Backbone as a printed PyTorch tensor [residue, N CA C, xyz], in Angstrom:
tensor([[[ 11.1100, -21.7490,  16.5980],
         [ 12.0160, -21.9770,  15.4780],
         [ 11.7120, -20.9710,  14.3790]],

        [[ 12.7290, -20.3010,  13.9020],
         [ 12.5720, -19.2910,  12.8730],
         [ 12.9530, -19.8740,  11.5220]],

        [[ 12.0340, -19.7470,  10.5410],
         [ 12.3110, -20.2340,   9.1920],
         [ 13.2430, -19.2730,   8.4870]],

        [[ 14.1420, -19.7890,   7.6940],
         [ 15.0620, -18.9610,   6.9210],
         [ 14.5400, -18.8240,   5.5050]],

        [[ 14.8260, -17.6930,   4.9050],
         [ 14.4920, -17.4950,   3.5010],
         [ 15.4440, -18.3210,   2.6510]],

        [[ 14.9700, -18.8190,   1.5000],
         [ 15.8680, -19.5850,   0.6330],
         [ 16.9680, -18.7040,   0.0520]],

        [[ 18.0640, -19.3230,  -0.2880],
         [ 19.1610, -18.6000,  -0.9250],
         [ 18.7460, -18.1920,  -2.3390]],

        [[ 19.3330, -17.1220,  -2.8360],
         [ 19.0800, -16.6730,  -4.2040],
         [ 19.7530, -17.6770,  -5.1400]],

        [[ 19.0090, -18.1880,  -6.1260],
         [ 19.5840, -19.2040,  -7.0120],
         [ 20.6810, -18.6500,  -7.9160]],

        [[ 21.5350, -19.5280,  -8.3570],
         [ 22.5800, -19.1560,  -9.3120],
         [ 22.0360, -19.3440, -10.7270]],

        [[ 22.8320, -18.9830, -11.7130],
         [ 22.4370, -19.2150, -13.0950],
         [ 21.6290, -18.0890, -13.7180]],

        [[ 21.7410, -16.8890, -13.1690],
         [ 21.0520, -15.7400, -13.7620],
         [ 22.0420, -14.6140, -13.9350]],

        [[ 21.6430, -13.5810, -14.6610],
         [ 22.5700, -12.4750, -14.8840],
         [ 22.8650, -11.7690, -13.5560]],

        [[ 24.0110, -11.1090, -13.4850],
         [ 24.4700, -10.4780, -12.2440],
         [ 23.5050,  -9.4220, -11.7250]],

        [[ 22.9360,  -8.6310, -12.6140],
         [ 22.0390,  -7.5560, -12.2000],
         [ 20.8020,  -8.1270, -11.4970]],

        [[ 20.2050,  -9.1570, -12.0730],
         [ 19.0240,  -9.7860, -11.4760],
         [ 19.3800, -10.4350, -10.1510]],

        [[ 20.4950, -11.1500, -10.1070],
         [ 20.9140, -11.8100,  -8.8700],
         [ 21.1870, -10.7830,  -7.7680]],

        [[ 21.8490,  -9.6800,  -8.0950],
         [ 22.1270,  -8.6350,  -7.1040],
         [ 20.8360,  -8.0380,  -6.5560]],

        [[ 19.8750,  -7.8170,  -7.4530],
         [ 18.5890,  -7.2760,  -7.0190],
         [ 17.8880,  -8.2450,  -6.0640]],

        [[ 17.8030,  -9.5020,  -6.4600],
         [ 17.1390, -10.4930,  -5.6100],
         [ 17.8520, -10.6650,  -4.2710]],

        [[ 19.1690, -10.5960,  -4.2870],
         [ 19.9190, -10.7030,  -3.0360],
         [ 19.6370,  -9.5140,  -2.1280]],

        [[ 19.5230,  -8.3190,  -2.7010],
         [ 19.2130,  -7.1260,  -1.9070],
         [ 17.8280,  -7.2480,  -1.2710]],

        [[ 16.8540,  -7.7280,  -2.0310],
         [ 15.5080,  -7.9240,  -1.4860],
         [ 15.5380,  -8.9660,  -0.3770]],

        [[ 16.2490, -10.0630,  -0.5930],
         [ 16.3620, -11.1050,   0.4270],
         [ 16.9930, -10.5550,   1.7020]],

        [[ 18.0410,  -9.7600,   1.5460],
         [ 18.7210,  -9.1770,   2.7140],
         [ 17.7850,  -8.2710,   3.5070]],

        [[ 16.9850,  -7.4680,   2.8010],
         [ 16.0260,  -6.5920,   3.4820],
         [ 15.0080,  -7.4210,   4.2550]],

        [[ 14.4810,  -8.4560,   3.6170],
         [ 13.4990,  -9.3030,   4.2910],
         [ 14.1060, -10.0250,   5.4930]],

        [[ 15.3230, -10.4570,   5.3560],
         [ 15.9920, -11.1200,   6.4870],
         [ 16.1470, -10.1590,   7.6570]],

        [[ 16.5330,  -8.9170,   7.3720],
         [ 16.7090,  -7.9340,   8.4510],
         [ 15.3840,  -7.6140,   9.1210]],

        [[ 14.3350,  -7.4670,   8.3450],
         [ 13.0240,  -7.1440,   8.9150],
         [ 12.3570,  -8.3630,   9.5230]],

        [[ 12.7730,  -9.5260,   9.1230],
         [ 12.2180, -10.7870,   9.5930],
         [ 10.7100, -10.8830,   9.3850]],

        [[ 10.2160, -10.1720,   8.3840],
         [  8.7900, -10.1910,   8.1110],
         [  8.2680, -11.5460,   7.6850]],

        [[  9.0910, -12.3210,   6.9770],
         [  8.6490, -13.6470,   6.5760],
         [  9.0360, -14.7020,   7.5950]],

        [[ 10.1250, -14.4920,   8.2900],
         [ 10.5660, -15.4690,   9.2730],
         [  9.6700, -15.4440,  10.5120]],

        [[  9.2240, -14.2870,  10.9200],
         [  8.3730, -14.1290,  12.0880],
         [  7.0220, -13.6390,  11.5950]],

        [[  6.0980, -14.5540,  11.3830],
         [  4.8300, -14.2160,  10.7430],
         [  4.0520, -13.1410,  11.5010]],

        [[  4.2000, -13.0640,  12.8030],
         [  3.4720, -12.0540,  13.5780],
         [  3.9090, -10.6500,  13.2010]],

        [[  5.1710, -10.4560,  12.8370],
         [  5.6400,  -9.1090,  12.4970],
         [  5.4350,  -8.7800,  11.0230]],

        [[  4.8960,  -9.7230,  10.2450],
         [  4.6640,  -9.4760,   8.8290],
         [  3.3780,  -8.6900,   8.5890]],

        [[  2.5680,  -8.5130,   9.6300],
         [  1.2950,  -7.8150,   9.4940],
         [  1.3440,  -6.4630,  10.1740]],

        [[  0.5990,  -5.5200,   9.6280],
         [  0.4910,  -4.1940,  10.2160],
         [ -0.4720,  -4.2930,  11.3910]],

        [[  0.0140,  -4.0590,  12.5910],
         [ -0.8080,  -4.1340,  13.7950],
         [ -0.8930,  -2.7590,  14.4380]],

        [[ -1.8130,  -2.6050,  15.3750],
         [ -1.9730,  -1.3180,  16.0550],
         [ -0.6740,  -0.8820,  16.7150]],

        [[  0.1060,  -1.8330,  17.2370],
         [  1.3560,  -1.4720,  17.9100],
         [  2.4390,  -1.0000,  16.9420]],

        [[  2.2700,  -1.2880,  15.6340],
         [  3.2640,  -0.8290,  14.6590],
         [  2.9310,   0.5610,  14.1080]],

        [[  1.8200,   1.1430,  14.5530],
         [  1.4190,   2.4710,  14.0930],
         [  1.9630,   3.5270,  15.0460]],

        [[  2.2870,   4.6970,  14.5090],
         [  2.7650,   5.7800,  15.3670],
         [  1.6290,   6.7330,  15.7220]],

        [[  0.4360,   6.4960,  15.1590],
         [ -0.7170,   7.3560,  15.4080],
         [ -1.9840,   6.5850,  15.0950]],

        [[ -3.1170,   7.1520,  15.4640],
         [ -4.4110,   6.5440,  15.1570],
         [ -4.7410,   6.7290,  13.6740]],

        [[ -5.5920,   5.8530,  13.1580],
         [ -6.0620,   5.9920,  11.7810],
         [ -6.8450,   7.2920,  11.6370]],

        [[ -6.6480,   7.9780,  10.5310],
         [ -7.3780,   9.2010,  10.2210],
         [ -8.3940,   8.8940,   9.1190]],

        [[ -9.5700,   9.4860,   9.2190],
         [-10.6190,   9.2870,   8.2070],
         [-10.5450,  10.3960,   7.1680]],

        [[-10.3230,  10.0380,   5.9010],
         [-10.2390,  11.0760,   4.8670],
         [-11.6240,  11.5380,   4.4290]],

        [[-11.6680,  12.7260,   3.8410],
         [-12.8860,  13.2100,   3.1990],
         [-12.9260,  12.6030,   1.8020]],

        [[-13.8910,  11.7300,   1.5550],
         [-13.9890,  11.0710,   0.2540],
         [-14.5260,  12.0550,  -0.7870]],

        [[-14.0180,  11.9240,  -2.0170],
         [-14.3280,  12.8380,  -3.1050],
         [-14.9520,  12.1050,  -4.2890]],

        [[-15.4500,  12.8630,  -5.2200],
         [-15.8900,  12.3700,  -6.5320],
         [-16.8160,  11.1550,  -6.4510]],

        [[-17.7890,  11.2160,  -5.5500],
         [-18.8340,  10.1970,  -5.3840],
         [-18.3570,   8.8930,  -4.7440]],

        [[-17.1090,   8.8090,  -4.2990],
         [-16.6310,   7.6030,  -3.6250],
         [-17.2120,   7.5520,  -2.2130]],

        [[-17.6110,   6.3610,  -1.7910],
         [-18.1490,   6.1190,  -0.4570],
         [-17.5540,   4.8170,   0.0820]],

        [[-17.6900,   4.6110,   1.3800],
         [-17.2950,   3.3200,   1.9660],
         [-18.1660,   2.2380,   1.3300]],

        [[-17.5570,   1.0970,   1.0130],
         [-18.2840,   0.0330,   0.3110],
         [-19.4920,  -0.4420,   1.1080]],

        [[-19.2890,  -0.8610,   2.3420],
         [-20.4000,  -1.2330,   3.2120],
         [-19.9110,  -1.2730,   4.6570]],

        [[-20.8000,  -1.4790,   5.5720],
         [-20.4540,  -1.4320,   6.9930],
         [-19.5970,  -2.6080,   7.4420]],

        [[-19.5480,  -3.6860,   6.6690],
         [-18.7240,  -4.8350,   7.0600],
         [-17.3320,  -4.7920,   6.4270]],

        [[-17.1070,  -3.8370,   5.5330],
         [-15.7720,  -3.6940,   4.9180],
         [-14.9490,  -2.6780,   5.7090]],

        [[-13.6520,  -2.7140,   5.5000],
         [-12.7350,  -1.7820,   6.1740],
         [-13.0430,  -0.3520,   5.7480]],

        [[-13.2170,   0.5340,   6.7160],
         [-13.4630,   1.9490,   6.4200],
         [-12.1940,   2.5800,   5.8460]],

        [[-12.3140,   3.4910,   4.8940],
         [-11.1270,   4.1670,   4.3740],
         [-10.4060,   4.9360,   5.4840]],

        [[ -9.0770,   4.9040,   5.4460],
         [ -8.2900,   5.6200,   6.4310],
         [ -6.8350,   5.6710,   6.0260]],

        [[ -6.0550,   6.4780,   6.7470],
         [ -4.6200,   6.5470,   6.5170],
         [ -3.9380,   6.8880,   7.8280]],

        [[ -2.6770,   6.5230,   7.9320],
         [ -1.8820,   6.8390,   9.1220],
         [ -0.4090,   6.5840,   8.8080]],

        [[  0.4510,   6.9060,   9.7580],
         [  1.8840,   6.6150,   9.6390],
         [  2.2340,   5.4600,  10.5650]],

        [[  3.1770,   4.6520,  10.0920],
         [  3.6740,   3.5660,  10.9290],
         [  4.8630,   4.0640,  11.7460]],

        [[  5.2330,   3.2870,  12.7370],
         [  6.3380,   3.6650,  13.6100],
         [  7.6530,   3.7800,  12.8450]],

        [[  7.7830,   3.0480,  11.7310],
         [  9.0330,   3.1160,  10.9590],
         [  8.9520,   4.0570,   9.7580]],

        [[  7.9900,   4.9970,   9.7610],
         [  7.9730,   6.0590,   8.7630],
         [  7.2150,   5.7970,   7.4840]],

        [[  6.4800,   4.7090,   7.4020],
         [  5.6860,   4.4390,   6.2130],
         [  4.2970,   5.0410,   6.3790]],

        [[  3.6210,   5.2770,   5.2700],
         [  2.2300,   5.7020,   5.2780],
         [  1.3980,   4.5010,   4.8590]],

        [[  0.3570,   4.2190,   5.6120],
         [ -0.5600,   3.1300,   5.3000],
         [ -1.9100,   3.7240,   4.9170]],

        [[ -2.4790,   3.2010,   3.8440],
         [ -3.8260,   3.5480,   3.4160],
         [ -4.6230,   2.2560,   3.4570]],

        [[ -5.8320,   2.3110,   3.9990],
         [ -6.6590,   1.1060,   4.1010],
         [ -8.0730,   1.3980,   3.6520]],

        [[ -8.7960,   0.3600,   3.3540],
         [-10.2150,   0.4750,   3.1140],
         [-10.6860,  -0.0650,   1.7810]],

        [[-12.0090,  -0.1240,   1.6710],
         [-12.6740,  -0.5280,   0.4400],
         [-13.7230,   0.5370,   0.1500]],

        [[-13.6580,   1.0960,  -1.0520],
         [-14.5800,   2.1600,  -1.4560],
         [-15.4250,   1.6950,  -2.6350]],

        [[-16.4590,   2.4800,  -2.9560],
         [-17.3740,   2.1040,  -4.0320],
         [-18.0330,   3.3370,  -4.6410]],

        [[-18.6180,   3.1260,  -5.8110],
         [-19.5530,   4.0530,  -6.4570],
         [-18.9510,   5.3070,  -7.0740]],

        [[-17.6510,   5.4410,  -7.1000],
         [-17.0310,   6.5900,  -7.7500],
         [-16.7200,   6.2810,  -9.1950]],

        [[-15.8220,   7.0550,  -9.7630],
         [-15.3960,   6.8080, -11.1410],
         [-13.8930,   6.5660, -11.1630]],

        [[-13.4240,   5.9870, -12.2390],
         [-11.9930,   5.7480, -12.4150],
         [-11.4840,   6.6140, -13.5580]],

        [[-10.1710,   6.7890, -13.6100],
         [ -9.5570,   7.5670, -14.6780],
         [ -8.5840,   8.5820, -14.1170]],

        [[ -7.8710,   9.2320, -14.9890],
         [ -6.8050,  10.1630, -14.6000],
         [ -7.3090,  11.3580, -13.8030]],

        [[ -8.5820,  11.7240, -13.9300],
         [ -9.1100,  12.8740, -13.1950],
         [ -9.8410,  12.4710, -11.9140]],

        [[-10.0850,  11.1780, -11.7210],
         [-10.8400,  10.7100, -10.5560],
         [ -9.9620,  10.7550,  -9.2990]],

        [[-10.5990,  11.0270,  -8.1540],
         [ -9.8910,  11.0470,  -6.8760],
         [-10.7530,  10.3730,  -5.8240]],

        [[-10.1110,   9.5500,  -4.9830],
         [-10.8240,   8.9750,  -3.8400],
         [-10.7480,   9.9660,  -2.6870]],

        [[ -9.5450,  10.4690,  -2.4200],
         [ -9.3270,  11.5230,  -1.4250],
         [ -7.9490,  12.1050,  -1.6350]],

        [[ -7.5980,  13.1110,  -0.8310],
         [ -6.2890,  13.7550,  -0.9270],
         [ -5.5760,  13.6200,   0.4120]],

        [[ -4.3640,  13.0730,   0.3720],
         [ -3.5420,  12.9700,   1.5780],
         [ -2.9830,  14.3430,   1.9420]],

        [[ -2.9340,  14.6700,   3.2230],
         [ -2.3510,  15.9530,   3.6200],
         [ -0.8220,  15.9260,   3.5130]],

        [[ -0.2180,  17.0960,   3.5460],
         [  1.2480,  17.1920,   3.5440],
         [  1.7850,  16.3490,   4.6960]],

        [[  2.9350,  15.7310,   4.4780],
         [  3.5260,  14.8500,   5.4780],
         [  3.1620,  13.3960,   5.2690]],

        [[  2.1400,  13.1420,   4.4580],
         [  1.6930,  11.7780,   4.1550],
         [  1.8350,  11.4690,   2.6620]],

        [[  2.4400,  12.3660,   1.9190],
         [  2.5170,  12.2350,   0.4740],
         [  3.8480,  11.6380,   0.0280]],

        [[  3.8350,  10.8430,  -1.0440],
         [  5.1020,  10.3390,  -1.5790],
         [  5.8410,  11.4550,  -2.3310]],

        [[  7.1390,  11.3110,  -2.4580],
         [  7.9310,  12.2950,  -3.1930],
         [  7.6060,  12.2610,  -4.6890]],

        [[  7.2670,  11.0920,  -5.1890],
         [  6.9380,  10.8930,  -6.6010],
         [  5.6920,  10.0310,  -6.6860]],

        [[  5.0420,  10.0390,  -7.8490],
         [  3.8500,   9.2010,  -8.0450],
         [  4.1780,   7.7400,  -7.7520]],

        [[  3.2710,   7.1000,  -7.0490],
         [  3.3630,   5.6650,  -6.7930],
         [  2.1940,   5.0120,  -7.5160]],

        [[  2.4670,   3.9780,  -8.2840],
         [  1.4360,   3.2300,  -8.9830],
         [  1.4310,   1.8120,  -8.4370]],

        [[  0.2590,   1.3490,  -8.0050],
         [  0.1560,   0.0080,  -7.4380],
         [ -1.0370,  -0.7280,  -8.0390]],

        [[ -0.9310,  -2.0470,  -8.0520],
         [ -2.0480,  -2.9020,  -8.4470],
         [ -2.9010,  -3.1470,  -7.2070]],

        [[ -4.2030,  -3.0570,  -7.3710],
         [ -5.1500,  -3.3010,  -6.2870],
         [ -6.2240,  -4.2670,  -6.7720]],

        [[ -6.9840,  -4.7880,  -5.8360],
         [ -8.0620,  -5.7070,  -6.1740],
         [ -9.3850,  -4.9350,  -6.2090]],

        [[-10.1680,  -5.1760,  -7.2700],
         [-11.4750,  -4.5550,  -7.4080],
         [-12.4880,  -5.6450,  -7.7540]],

        [[-13.7580,  -5.2950,  -7.8210],
         [-14.7690,  -6.3030,  -8.1300],
         [-14.6020,  -6.9140,  -9.5180]],

        [[-13.8840,  -6.2670, -10.4230],
         [-13.6700,  -6.8280, -11.7620],
         [-12.2920,  -7.4630, -11.9250]],

        [[-11.5110,  -7.5110, -10.8610],
         [-10.1680,  -8.0810, -10.9290],
         [ -9.1360,  -7.0500, -10.5000]],

        [[ -8.0110,  -7.0570, -11.1640],
         [ -6.9160,  -6.1540, -10.8070],
         [ -7.1860,  -4.7640, -11.3640]],

        [[ -6.9660,  -3.7500, -10.5200],
         [ -7.1000,  -2.3610, -10.9320],
         [ -5.8060,  -1.6160, -10.6590]],

        [[ -5.7750,  -0.3620, -11.0160],
         [ -4.5940,   0.4770, -10.7900],
         [ -4.9630,   1.6420,  -9.8910]],

        [[ -4.1310,   1.8800,  -8.8660],
         [ -4.2880,   3.0130,  -7.9650],
         [ -2.9990,   3.8140,  -8.0070]],

        [[ -3.0990,   5.1100,  -8.2270],
         [ -1.9420,   6.0060,  -8.2000],
         [ -2.0440,   6.8970,  -6.9760]],

        [[ -0.9250,   7.0990,  -6.2970],
         [ -0.8420,   8.0770,  -5.2230],
         [  0.1300,   9.1390,  -5.7100]],

        [[ -0.3820,  10.3420,  -5.9310],
         [  0.4010,  11.4230,  -6.5100],
         [  1.2060,  12.1640,  -5.4420]],

        [[  2.2620,  12.8470,  -5.8600],
         [  3.0590,  13.6530,  -4.9320],
         [  2.2460,  14.8330,  -4.3830]],

        [[  1.1210,  15.1400,  -5.0210],
         [  0.2050,  16.1790,  -4.5390],
         [ -0.7400,  15.6500,  -3.4650]],

        [[ -0.6760,  14.3370,  -3.1980],
         [ -1.5360,  13.7070,  -2.2050],
         [ -2.7960,  13.0990,  -2.7740]],

        [[ -3.0710,  13.3310,  -4.0540],
         [ -4.2780,  12.7790,  -4.6580],
         [ -4.1650,  11.2580,  -4.7780]],

        [[ -5.1720,  10.5670,  -4.2740],
         [ -5.2610,   9.1150,  -4.3700],
         [ -6.2230,   8.8400,  -5.5150]],

        [[ -5.6740,   8.3330,  -6.6360],
         [ -6.4310,   8.2350,  -7.8850],
         [ -6.6970,   6.7800,  -8.2840]],

        [[ -7.9740,   6.4190,  -8.4280],
         [ -8.3200,   5.0940,  -8.9550],
         [ -8.2960,   5.1430, -10.4890]],

        [[ -7.2230,   4.6950, -11.0590],
         [ -7.0300,   4.8360, -12.5110],
         [ -7.8750,   3.8310, -13.2970]],

        [[ -7.8960,   2.5800, -12.8570],
         [ -8.6770,   1.5730, -13.5740],
         [ -9.1540,   0.5040, -12.6090]],

        [[-10.1900,  -0.2090, -13.0150],
         [-10.7570,  -1.2820, -12.1930],
         [-12.2460,  -1.0700, -12.0120]],

        [[-12.8680,  -2.0130, -11.3490],
         [-14.3000,  -1.9310, -11.1040],
         [-14.6340,  -0.9130, -10.0320]],

        [[-15.8580,  -0.4280, -10.0430],
         [-16.2670,   0.5730,  -9.0600],
         [-17.3710,   0.0860,  -8.1300]],

        [[-17.8250,  -1.1720,  -8.2940],
         [-18.7660,  -1.7330,  -7.3270],
         [-18.0690,  -1.8230,  -5.9790]],

        [[-16.8120,  -2.2580,  -5.9720],
         [-15.9140,  -2.1300,  -4.8140],
         [-14.4890,  -2.0510,  -5.3020]],

        [[-13.6810,  -1.2800,  -4.6010],
         [-12.3110,  -0.9660,  -5.0150],
         [-11.4540,  -0.9090,  -3.7500]],

        [[-10.5090,  -1.8290,  -3.6110],
         [ -9.6270,  -1.8610,  -2.4390],
         [ -8.5360,  -0.8040,  -2.5790]],

        [[ -8.2730,  -0.0730,  -1.5010],
         [ -7.2400,   0.9700,  -1.5420],
         [ -6.1300,   0.6850,  -0.5230]],

        [[ -5.8840,  -0.5800,  -0.2300],
         [ -4.8810,  -0.9720,   0.7660],
         [ -3.4700,  -0.8700,   0.1920]],

        [[ -2.6910,   0.0800,   0.7340],
         [ -1.3410,   0.3550,   0.2410],
         [ -0.4790,   0.7950,   1.4100]],

        [[  0.8000,   0.4590,   1.3510],
         [  1.7810,   0.9890,   2.3010],
         [  2.9650,   1.5020,   1.4780]],

        [[  3.4310,   2.7200,   1.7810],
         [  4.5430,   3.2930,   1.0290],
         [  5.3420,   4.2260,   1.9330]],

        [[  6.5560,   4.5580,   1.4940],
         [  7.4170,   5.4890,   2.2250],
         [  7.0730,   6.9100,   1.8090]],

        [[  6.7810,   7.7650,   2.7900],
         [  6.4410,   9.1700,   2.4820],
         [  7.7020,   9.9790,   2.2850]]])
């Protein structure tokens, strides 16, 4: 039995309702919420093996039991970045690693990530630089998926 997403509620401005309806339609087509197995990134959804980046600016893998830093492309054209890093610095000049051409977004992407001090900010630049803008450095999650 497949669960259906709830209908978009009425009683809001047209722009907000149209946006929510568009998001609902996308989710319905992908069935990511209806079919829980397809809501997760699995090895079969990747178009290639994970690649290990060269870590920069004193960043290292957090520990042997955490996810190693990596990146790859999914079968549907997204770029996935995974891992938990530690011991580097944060700020506009800091870099965890640089994505090669073909894995970079067209424009800067800014995402919220989880760090040892709570929510942090990670930017992925069109130059491929993966920048930890803010958050704790004891451990810093870099799990992101975006369209290249």
